[in-house]
Short mmCIF file of C-alpha atoms in Angstrom, two decimals:
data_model
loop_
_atom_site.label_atom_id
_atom_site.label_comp_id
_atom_site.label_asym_id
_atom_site.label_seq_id
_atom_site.Cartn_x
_atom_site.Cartn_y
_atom_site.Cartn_z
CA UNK O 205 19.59 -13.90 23.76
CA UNK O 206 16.02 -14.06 24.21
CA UNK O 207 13.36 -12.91 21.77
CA UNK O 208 12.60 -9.85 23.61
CA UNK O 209 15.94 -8.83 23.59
CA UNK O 210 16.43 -9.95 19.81
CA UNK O 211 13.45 -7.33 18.97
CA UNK O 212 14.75 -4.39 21.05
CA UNK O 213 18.11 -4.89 19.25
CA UNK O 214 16.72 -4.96 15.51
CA UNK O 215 14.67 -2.24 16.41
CA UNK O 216 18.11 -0.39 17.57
CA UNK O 217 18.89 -0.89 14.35
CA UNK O 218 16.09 0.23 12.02
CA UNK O 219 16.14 3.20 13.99
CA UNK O 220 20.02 3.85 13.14
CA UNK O 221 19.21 3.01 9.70
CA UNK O 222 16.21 5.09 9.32
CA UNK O 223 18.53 8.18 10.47
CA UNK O 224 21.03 7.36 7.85
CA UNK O 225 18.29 7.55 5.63
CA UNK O 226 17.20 10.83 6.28
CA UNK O 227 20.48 12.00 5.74
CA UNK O 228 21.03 10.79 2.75
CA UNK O 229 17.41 12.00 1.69
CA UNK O 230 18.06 15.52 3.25
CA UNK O 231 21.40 15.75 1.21
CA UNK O 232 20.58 14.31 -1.30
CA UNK O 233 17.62 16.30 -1.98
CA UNK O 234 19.50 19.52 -1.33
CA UNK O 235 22.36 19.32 -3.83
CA UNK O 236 19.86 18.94 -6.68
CA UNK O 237 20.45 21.47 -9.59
CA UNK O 238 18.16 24.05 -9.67
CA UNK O 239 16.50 26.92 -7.16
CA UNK O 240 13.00 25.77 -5.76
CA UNK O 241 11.92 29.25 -5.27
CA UNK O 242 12.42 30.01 -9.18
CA UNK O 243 10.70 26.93 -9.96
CA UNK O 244 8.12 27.69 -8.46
CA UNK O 245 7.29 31.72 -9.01
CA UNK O 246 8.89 31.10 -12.64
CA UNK O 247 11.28 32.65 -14.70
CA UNK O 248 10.15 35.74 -15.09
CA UNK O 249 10.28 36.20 -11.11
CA UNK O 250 12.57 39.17 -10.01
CA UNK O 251 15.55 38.51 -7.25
CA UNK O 252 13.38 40.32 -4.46
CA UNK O 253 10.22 37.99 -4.77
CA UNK O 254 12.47 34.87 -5.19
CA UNK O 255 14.57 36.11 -2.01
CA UNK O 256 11.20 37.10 -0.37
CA UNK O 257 10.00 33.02 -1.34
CA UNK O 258 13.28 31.72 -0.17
CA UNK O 259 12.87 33.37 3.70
CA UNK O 260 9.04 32.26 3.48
CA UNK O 261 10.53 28.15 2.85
CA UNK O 262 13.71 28.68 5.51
CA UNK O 263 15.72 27.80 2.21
CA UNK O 264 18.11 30.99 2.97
CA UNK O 265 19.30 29.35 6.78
CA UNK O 266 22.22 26.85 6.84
CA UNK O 267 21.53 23.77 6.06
CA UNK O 268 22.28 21.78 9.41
CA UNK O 269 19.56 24.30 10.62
CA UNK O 270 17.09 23.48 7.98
CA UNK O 271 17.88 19.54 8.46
CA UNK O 272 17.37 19.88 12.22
CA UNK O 273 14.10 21.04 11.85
CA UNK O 274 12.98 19.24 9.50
CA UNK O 275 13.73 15.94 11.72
CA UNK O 276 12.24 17.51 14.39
CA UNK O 277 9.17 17.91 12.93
CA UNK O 278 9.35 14.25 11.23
CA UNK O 279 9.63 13.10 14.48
CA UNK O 280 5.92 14.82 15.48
CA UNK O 281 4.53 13.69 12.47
CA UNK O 282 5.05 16.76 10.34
CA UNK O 283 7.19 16.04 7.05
CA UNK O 284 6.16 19.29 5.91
CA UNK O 285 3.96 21.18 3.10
CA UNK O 286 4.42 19.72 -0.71
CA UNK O 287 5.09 22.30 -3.24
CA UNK O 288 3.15 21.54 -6.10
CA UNK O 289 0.20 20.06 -4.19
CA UNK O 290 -0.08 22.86 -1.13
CA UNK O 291 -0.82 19.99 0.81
CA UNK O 292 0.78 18.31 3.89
CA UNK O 293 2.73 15.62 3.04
CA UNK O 294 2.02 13.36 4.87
CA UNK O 295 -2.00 13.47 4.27
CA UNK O 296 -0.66 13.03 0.46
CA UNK O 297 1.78 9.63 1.22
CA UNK O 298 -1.36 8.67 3.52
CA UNK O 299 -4.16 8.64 0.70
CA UNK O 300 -2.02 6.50 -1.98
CA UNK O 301 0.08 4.35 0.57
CA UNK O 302 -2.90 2.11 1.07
CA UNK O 303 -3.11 1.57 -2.55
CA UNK O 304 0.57 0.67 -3.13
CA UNK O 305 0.68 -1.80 -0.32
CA UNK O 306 -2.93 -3.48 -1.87
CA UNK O 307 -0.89 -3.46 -5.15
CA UNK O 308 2.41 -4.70 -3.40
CA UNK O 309 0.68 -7.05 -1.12
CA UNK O 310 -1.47 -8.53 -3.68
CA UNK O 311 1.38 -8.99 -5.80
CA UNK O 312 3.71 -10.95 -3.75
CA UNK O 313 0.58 -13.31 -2.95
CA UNK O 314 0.20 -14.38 -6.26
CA UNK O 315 3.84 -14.86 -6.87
CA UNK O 316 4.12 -16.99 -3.26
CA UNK O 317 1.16 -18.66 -4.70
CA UNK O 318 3.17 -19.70 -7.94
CA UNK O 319 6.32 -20.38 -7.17
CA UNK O 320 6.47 -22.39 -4.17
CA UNK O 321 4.24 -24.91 -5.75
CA UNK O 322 6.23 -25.02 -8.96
CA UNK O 323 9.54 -24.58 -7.30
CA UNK O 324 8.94 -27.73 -5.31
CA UNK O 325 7.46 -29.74 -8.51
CA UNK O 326 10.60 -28.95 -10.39
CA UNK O 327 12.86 -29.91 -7.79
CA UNK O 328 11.63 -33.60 -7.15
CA UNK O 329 11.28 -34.10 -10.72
CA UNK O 330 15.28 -33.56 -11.23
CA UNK O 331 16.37 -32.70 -14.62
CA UNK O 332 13.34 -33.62 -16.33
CA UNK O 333 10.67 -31.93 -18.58
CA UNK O 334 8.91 -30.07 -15.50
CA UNK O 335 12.24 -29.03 -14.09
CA UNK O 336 13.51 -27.73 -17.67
CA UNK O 337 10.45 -26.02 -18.42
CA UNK O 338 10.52 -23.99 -15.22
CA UNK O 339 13.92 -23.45 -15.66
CA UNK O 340 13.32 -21.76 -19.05
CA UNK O 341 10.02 -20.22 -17.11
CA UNK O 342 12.75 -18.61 -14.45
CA UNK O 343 15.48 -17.71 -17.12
CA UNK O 344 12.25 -15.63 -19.33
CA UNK O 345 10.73 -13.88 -15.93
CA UNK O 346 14.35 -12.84 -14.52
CA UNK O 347 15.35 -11.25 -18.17
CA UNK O 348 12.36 -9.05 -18.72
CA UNK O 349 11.85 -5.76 -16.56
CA UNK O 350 8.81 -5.83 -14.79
CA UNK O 351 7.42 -2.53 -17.16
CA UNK O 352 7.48 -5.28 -19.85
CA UNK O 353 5.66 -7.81 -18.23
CA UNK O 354 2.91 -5.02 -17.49
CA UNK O 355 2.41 -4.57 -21.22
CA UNK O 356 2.14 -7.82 -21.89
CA UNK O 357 -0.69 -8.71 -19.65
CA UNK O 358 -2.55 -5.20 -21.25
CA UNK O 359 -1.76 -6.80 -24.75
CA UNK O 360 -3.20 -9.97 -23.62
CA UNK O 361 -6.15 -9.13 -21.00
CA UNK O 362 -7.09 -6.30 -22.21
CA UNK O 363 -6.68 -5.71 -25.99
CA UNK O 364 -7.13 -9.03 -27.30
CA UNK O 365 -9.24 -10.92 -24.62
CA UNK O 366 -11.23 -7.50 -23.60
CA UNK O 367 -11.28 -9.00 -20.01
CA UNK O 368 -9.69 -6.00 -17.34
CA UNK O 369 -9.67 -2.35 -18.08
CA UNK O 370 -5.95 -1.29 -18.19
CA UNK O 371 -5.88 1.63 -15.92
CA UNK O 372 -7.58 3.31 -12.77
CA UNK O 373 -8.20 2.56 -9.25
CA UNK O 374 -11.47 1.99 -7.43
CA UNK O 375 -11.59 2.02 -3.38
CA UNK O 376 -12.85 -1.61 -1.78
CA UNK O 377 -14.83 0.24 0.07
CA UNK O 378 -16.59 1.87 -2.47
CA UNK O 379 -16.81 -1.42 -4.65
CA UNK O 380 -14.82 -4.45 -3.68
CA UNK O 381 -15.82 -6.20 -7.06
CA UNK O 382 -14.84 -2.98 -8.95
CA UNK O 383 -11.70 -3.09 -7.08
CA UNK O 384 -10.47 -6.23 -7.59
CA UNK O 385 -11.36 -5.77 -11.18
CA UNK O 386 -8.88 -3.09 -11.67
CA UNK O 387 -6.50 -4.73 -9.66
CA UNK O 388 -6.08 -7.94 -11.38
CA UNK O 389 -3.60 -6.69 -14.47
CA UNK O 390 -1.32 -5.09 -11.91
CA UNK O 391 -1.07 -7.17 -9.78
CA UNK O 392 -0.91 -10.00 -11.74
CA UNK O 393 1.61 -8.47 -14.10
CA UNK O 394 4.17 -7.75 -10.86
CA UNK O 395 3.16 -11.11 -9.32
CA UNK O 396 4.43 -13.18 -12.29
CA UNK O 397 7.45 -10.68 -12.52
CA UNK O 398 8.54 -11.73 -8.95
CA UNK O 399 7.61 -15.53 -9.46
CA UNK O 400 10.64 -15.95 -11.24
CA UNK O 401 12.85 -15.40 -8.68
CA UNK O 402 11.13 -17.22 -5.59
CA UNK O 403 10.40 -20.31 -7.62
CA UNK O 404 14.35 -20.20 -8.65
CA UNK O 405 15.14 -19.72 -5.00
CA UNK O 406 12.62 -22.46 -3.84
CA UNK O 407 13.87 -24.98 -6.65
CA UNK O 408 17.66 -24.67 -5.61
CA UNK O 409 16.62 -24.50 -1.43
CA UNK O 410 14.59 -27.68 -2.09
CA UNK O 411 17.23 -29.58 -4.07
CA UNK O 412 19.66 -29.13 -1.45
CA UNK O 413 17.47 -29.96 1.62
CA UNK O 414 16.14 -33.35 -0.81
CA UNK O 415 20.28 -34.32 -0.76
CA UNK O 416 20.35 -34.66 2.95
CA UNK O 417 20.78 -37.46 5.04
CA UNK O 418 17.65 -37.55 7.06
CA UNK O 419 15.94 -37.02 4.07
CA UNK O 420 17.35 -40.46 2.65
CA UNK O 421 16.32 -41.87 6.28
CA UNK O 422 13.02 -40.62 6.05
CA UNK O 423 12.19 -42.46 3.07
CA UNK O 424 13.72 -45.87 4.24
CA UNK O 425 11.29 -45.89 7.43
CA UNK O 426 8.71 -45.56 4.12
CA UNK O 427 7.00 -42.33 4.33
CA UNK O 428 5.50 -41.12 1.85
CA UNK O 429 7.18 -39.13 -0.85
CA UNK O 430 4.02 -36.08 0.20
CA UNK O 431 5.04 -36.38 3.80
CA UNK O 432 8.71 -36.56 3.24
CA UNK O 433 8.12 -33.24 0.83
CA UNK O 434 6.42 -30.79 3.01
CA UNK O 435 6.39 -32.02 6.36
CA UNK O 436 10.50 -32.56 6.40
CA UNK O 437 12.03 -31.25 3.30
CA UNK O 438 10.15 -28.19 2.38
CA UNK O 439 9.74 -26.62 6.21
CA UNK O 440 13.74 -26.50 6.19
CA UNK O 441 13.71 -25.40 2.87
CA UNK O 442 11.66 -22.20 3.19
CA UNK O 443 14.28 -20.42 5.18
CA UNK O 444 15.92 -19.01 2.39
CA UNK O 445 12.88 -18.57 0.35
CA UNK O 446 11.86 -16.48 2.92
CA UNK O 447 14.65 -14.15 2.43
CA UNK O 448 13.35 -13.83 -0.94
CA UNK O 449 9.87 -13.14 -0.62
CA UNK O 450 10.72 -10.14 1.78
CA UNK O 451 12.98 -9.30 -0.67
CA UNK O 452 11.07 -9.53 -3.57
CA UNK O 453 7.79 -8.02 -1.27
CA UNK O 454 10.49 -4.79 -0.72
CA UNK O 455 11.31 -4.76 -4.28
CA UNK O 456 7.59 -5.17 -5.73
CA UNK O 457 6.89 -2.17 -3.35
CA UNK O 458 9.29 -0.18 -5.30
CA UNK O 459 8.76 -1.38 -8.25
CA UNK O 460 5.40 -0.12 -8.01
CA UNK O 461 6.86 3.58 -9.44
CA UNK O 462 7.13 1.92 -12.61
CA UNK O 463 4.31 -0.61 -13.23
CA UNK O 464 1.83 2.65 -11.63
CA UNK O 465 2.77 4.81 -14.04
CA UNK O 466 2.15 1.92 -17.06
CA UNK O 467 -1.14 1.52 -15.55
CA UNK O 468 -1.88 4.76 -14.28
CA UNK O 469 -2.41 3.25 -10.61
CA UNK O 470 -2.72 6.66 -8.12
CA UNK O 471 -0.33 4.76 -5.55
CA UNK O 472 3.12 6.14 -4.21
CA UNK O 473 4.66 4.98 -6.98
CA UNK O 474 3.22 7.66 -9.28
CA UNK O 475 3.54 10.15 -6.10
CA UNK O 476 7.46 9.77 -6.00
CA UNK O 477 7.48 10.34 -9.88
CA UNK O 478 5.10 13.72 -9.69
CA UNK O 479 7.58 15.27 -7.17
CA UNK O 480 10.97 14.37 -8.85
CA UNK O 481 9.37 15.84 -12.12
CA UNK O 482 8.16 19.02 -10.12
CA UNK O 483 11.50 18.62 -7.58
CA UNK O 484 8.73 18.87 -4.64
CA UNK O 485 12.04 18.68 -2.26
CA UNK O 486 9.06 17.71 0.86
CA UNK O 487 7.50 14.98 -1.09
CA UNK O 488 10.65 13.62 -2.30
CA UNK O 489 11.97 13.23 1.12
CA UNK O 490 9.10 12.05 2.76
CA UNK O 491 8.47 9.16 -0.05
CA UNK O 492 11.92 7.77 0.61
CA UNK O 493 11.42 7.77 3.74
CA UNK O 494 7.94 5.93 3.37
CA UNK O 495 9.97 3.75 0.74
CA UNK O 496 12.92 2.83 3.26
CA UNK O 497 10.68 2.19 6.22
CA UNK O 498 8.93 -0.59 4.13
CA UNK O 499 12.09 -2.16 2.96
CA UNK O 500 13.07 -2.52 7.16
CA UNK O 501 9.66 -3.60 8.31
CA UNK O 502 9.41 -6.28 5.46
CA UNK O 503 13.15 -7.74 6.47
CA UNK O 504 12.26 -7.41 9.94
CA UNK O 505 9.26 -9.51 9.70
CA UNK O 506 11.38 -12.14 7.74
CA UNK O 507 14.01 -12.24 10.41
CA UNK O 508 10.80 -13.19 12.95
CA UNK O 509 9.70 -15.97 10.61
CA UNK O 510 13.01 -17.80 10.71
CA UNK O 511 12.21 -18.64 14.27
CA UNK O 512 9.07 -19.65 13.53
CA UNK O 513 9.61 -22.37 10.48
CA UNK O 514 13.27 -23.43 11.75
CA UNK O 515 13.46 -24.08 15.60
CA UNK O 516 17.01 -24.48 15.28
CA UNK O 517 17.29 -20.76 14.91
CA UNK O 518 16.90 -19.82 18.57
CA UNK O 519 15.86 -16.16 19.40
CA UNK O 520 15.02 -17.20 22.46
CA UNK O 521 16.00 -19.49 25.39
CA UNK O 522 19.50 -20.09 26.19
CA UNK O 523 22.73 -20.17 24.51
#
């Protein structure tokens, strides 16, 4: 199977999946307790104006009709008007999707950053102090919820060291160092979160690849325990670990619904939240859609990595 052919099929299938997904959004979305029109003229609102609202929103047609159309217009773009903004959704997921990935992105960088360095350390140092101490590191990062982990580094950076405000969000391109001022507890809070996991992951890929055979031969034609490391050990290593950084990249991305609200970051996160509270049916659908489309890009661009660090894993050429 060549590569080309590799990409038109995993495309096949993000675009099956992505179809599912609107289902289950559309459906999901539509069985919700409660009548939108009443939420939104109010209680007091007599039957006429509510049925009057209803015709207004196509909520009164079937609702294979009402799901056609609204994939039609996803399809061109349109995922419709949210109702407690007035605006059209997608200018809304537009404006704060930016600011989630910077968060998300940023994130997974420091936690790559982290753990593949300490993941390695504590795997050729075996059962010793380094290797125990991460262990205990990993054990402490997987148990706490990554809310926690936010309110530590405010408790830390920001109440006792008085180093990073604790909430807001400037542009980079209104002021990068403003930016990345505001951006450090967030980040840094979900970046140590997801370190956990990855340097776990790289610690047990590592010990497994340092049990090999060619590893053992390696060292007899005396290389050097740094060349034996990354140039043989850790390059077959990272295949799995890659698994886990899209993983954790998808989850951090997510995640972000909980750690923006702690921090009051104006990303997707704290979108998705505003239009569950308000049951913004639009919104709602159109940020799990945002949401899901993330999740398949980020394992897609895993699956084109493998190729890349392992050459075993042929794509391409011939079977």
């Amino acid at each position: 199977m060549s590569m080309y052919n590799y990409v038109a099929r995993r495309i096949g299938f993000m675009t099956v999946t992505l179809f599912l997904v609107t289902l289950i959004a559309f459906g999901v979305t539509n069985i919700l307790p409660g009548d939108v029109a009443l939420l939104i003229l109010g209680p007091n609102a007599n039957a006429e104006s509510i049925a009057a609202l209803q015709a207004q929103l196509g909520l009164d047609r079937p609702l294979y009709i009402q799901y056609i159309d609204w994939l039609v217009g996803l399809l061109q773009g349109d995922m419709g008007e949210s109702l407690r903004f007035g605006d059209p959704v997608v200018g809304l997921i537009a404006e704060r999707l930016p600011r989630s990935l910077l968060l998300a992105v940023t994130a997974t960088l420091v936690a790559v950053t982290l753990s593949i360095p300490l993941g390695v350390y504590a795997a050729i140092n075996q059962n010793e102090a380094p290797d125990v101490s991460a262990s205990m590191f990993a054990f402490v990062g997987i148990s706490l919820p990554i809310f926690l982990w936010g309110l530590v580094f405010i408790l830390i950076f920001a109440v006792w060291l008085n180093l990073f405000p604790t909430n807001g969000y400037v542009s980079p391109g209104e002021d990068l160092l403003a930016s990345l001022h505001r951006l450090v507890l967030p980040a840094g809070a979900m970046g140590f979160a997801l370190t956990a996991y990855i340097m776990r992951m790289t610690r047990s890929s590592m010990l497994e690849v340092l049990s090999e055979e060619y590893i053992n031969l390696a060292r007899a034609k005396g290389m050097s325990q740094r060349v034996v490391v990354l140039r043989h050990a850790l390059r077959n290593a990272i295949i799995p670990v890659i698994t886990v950084i899209a993983f954790q990249f998808s989850y951090a991305f997510g995640g972000v619904v909980v750690l923006e609200e702690v921090f009051l970051w104006p990303g997707i996160g704290r979108l998705t939240l505003t239009a569950i509270q308000s049951r913004d049916i639009p919104l709602i659908q159109g940020c799990i859609i945002v949401v899901a489309l993330i999740y398949m890009l980020s394992n897609f661009a895993a699956d084109l990595l493998y190729a890349y660090f392992d050459p075993r894993i042929r794509y391409g050429g011939e079977n």
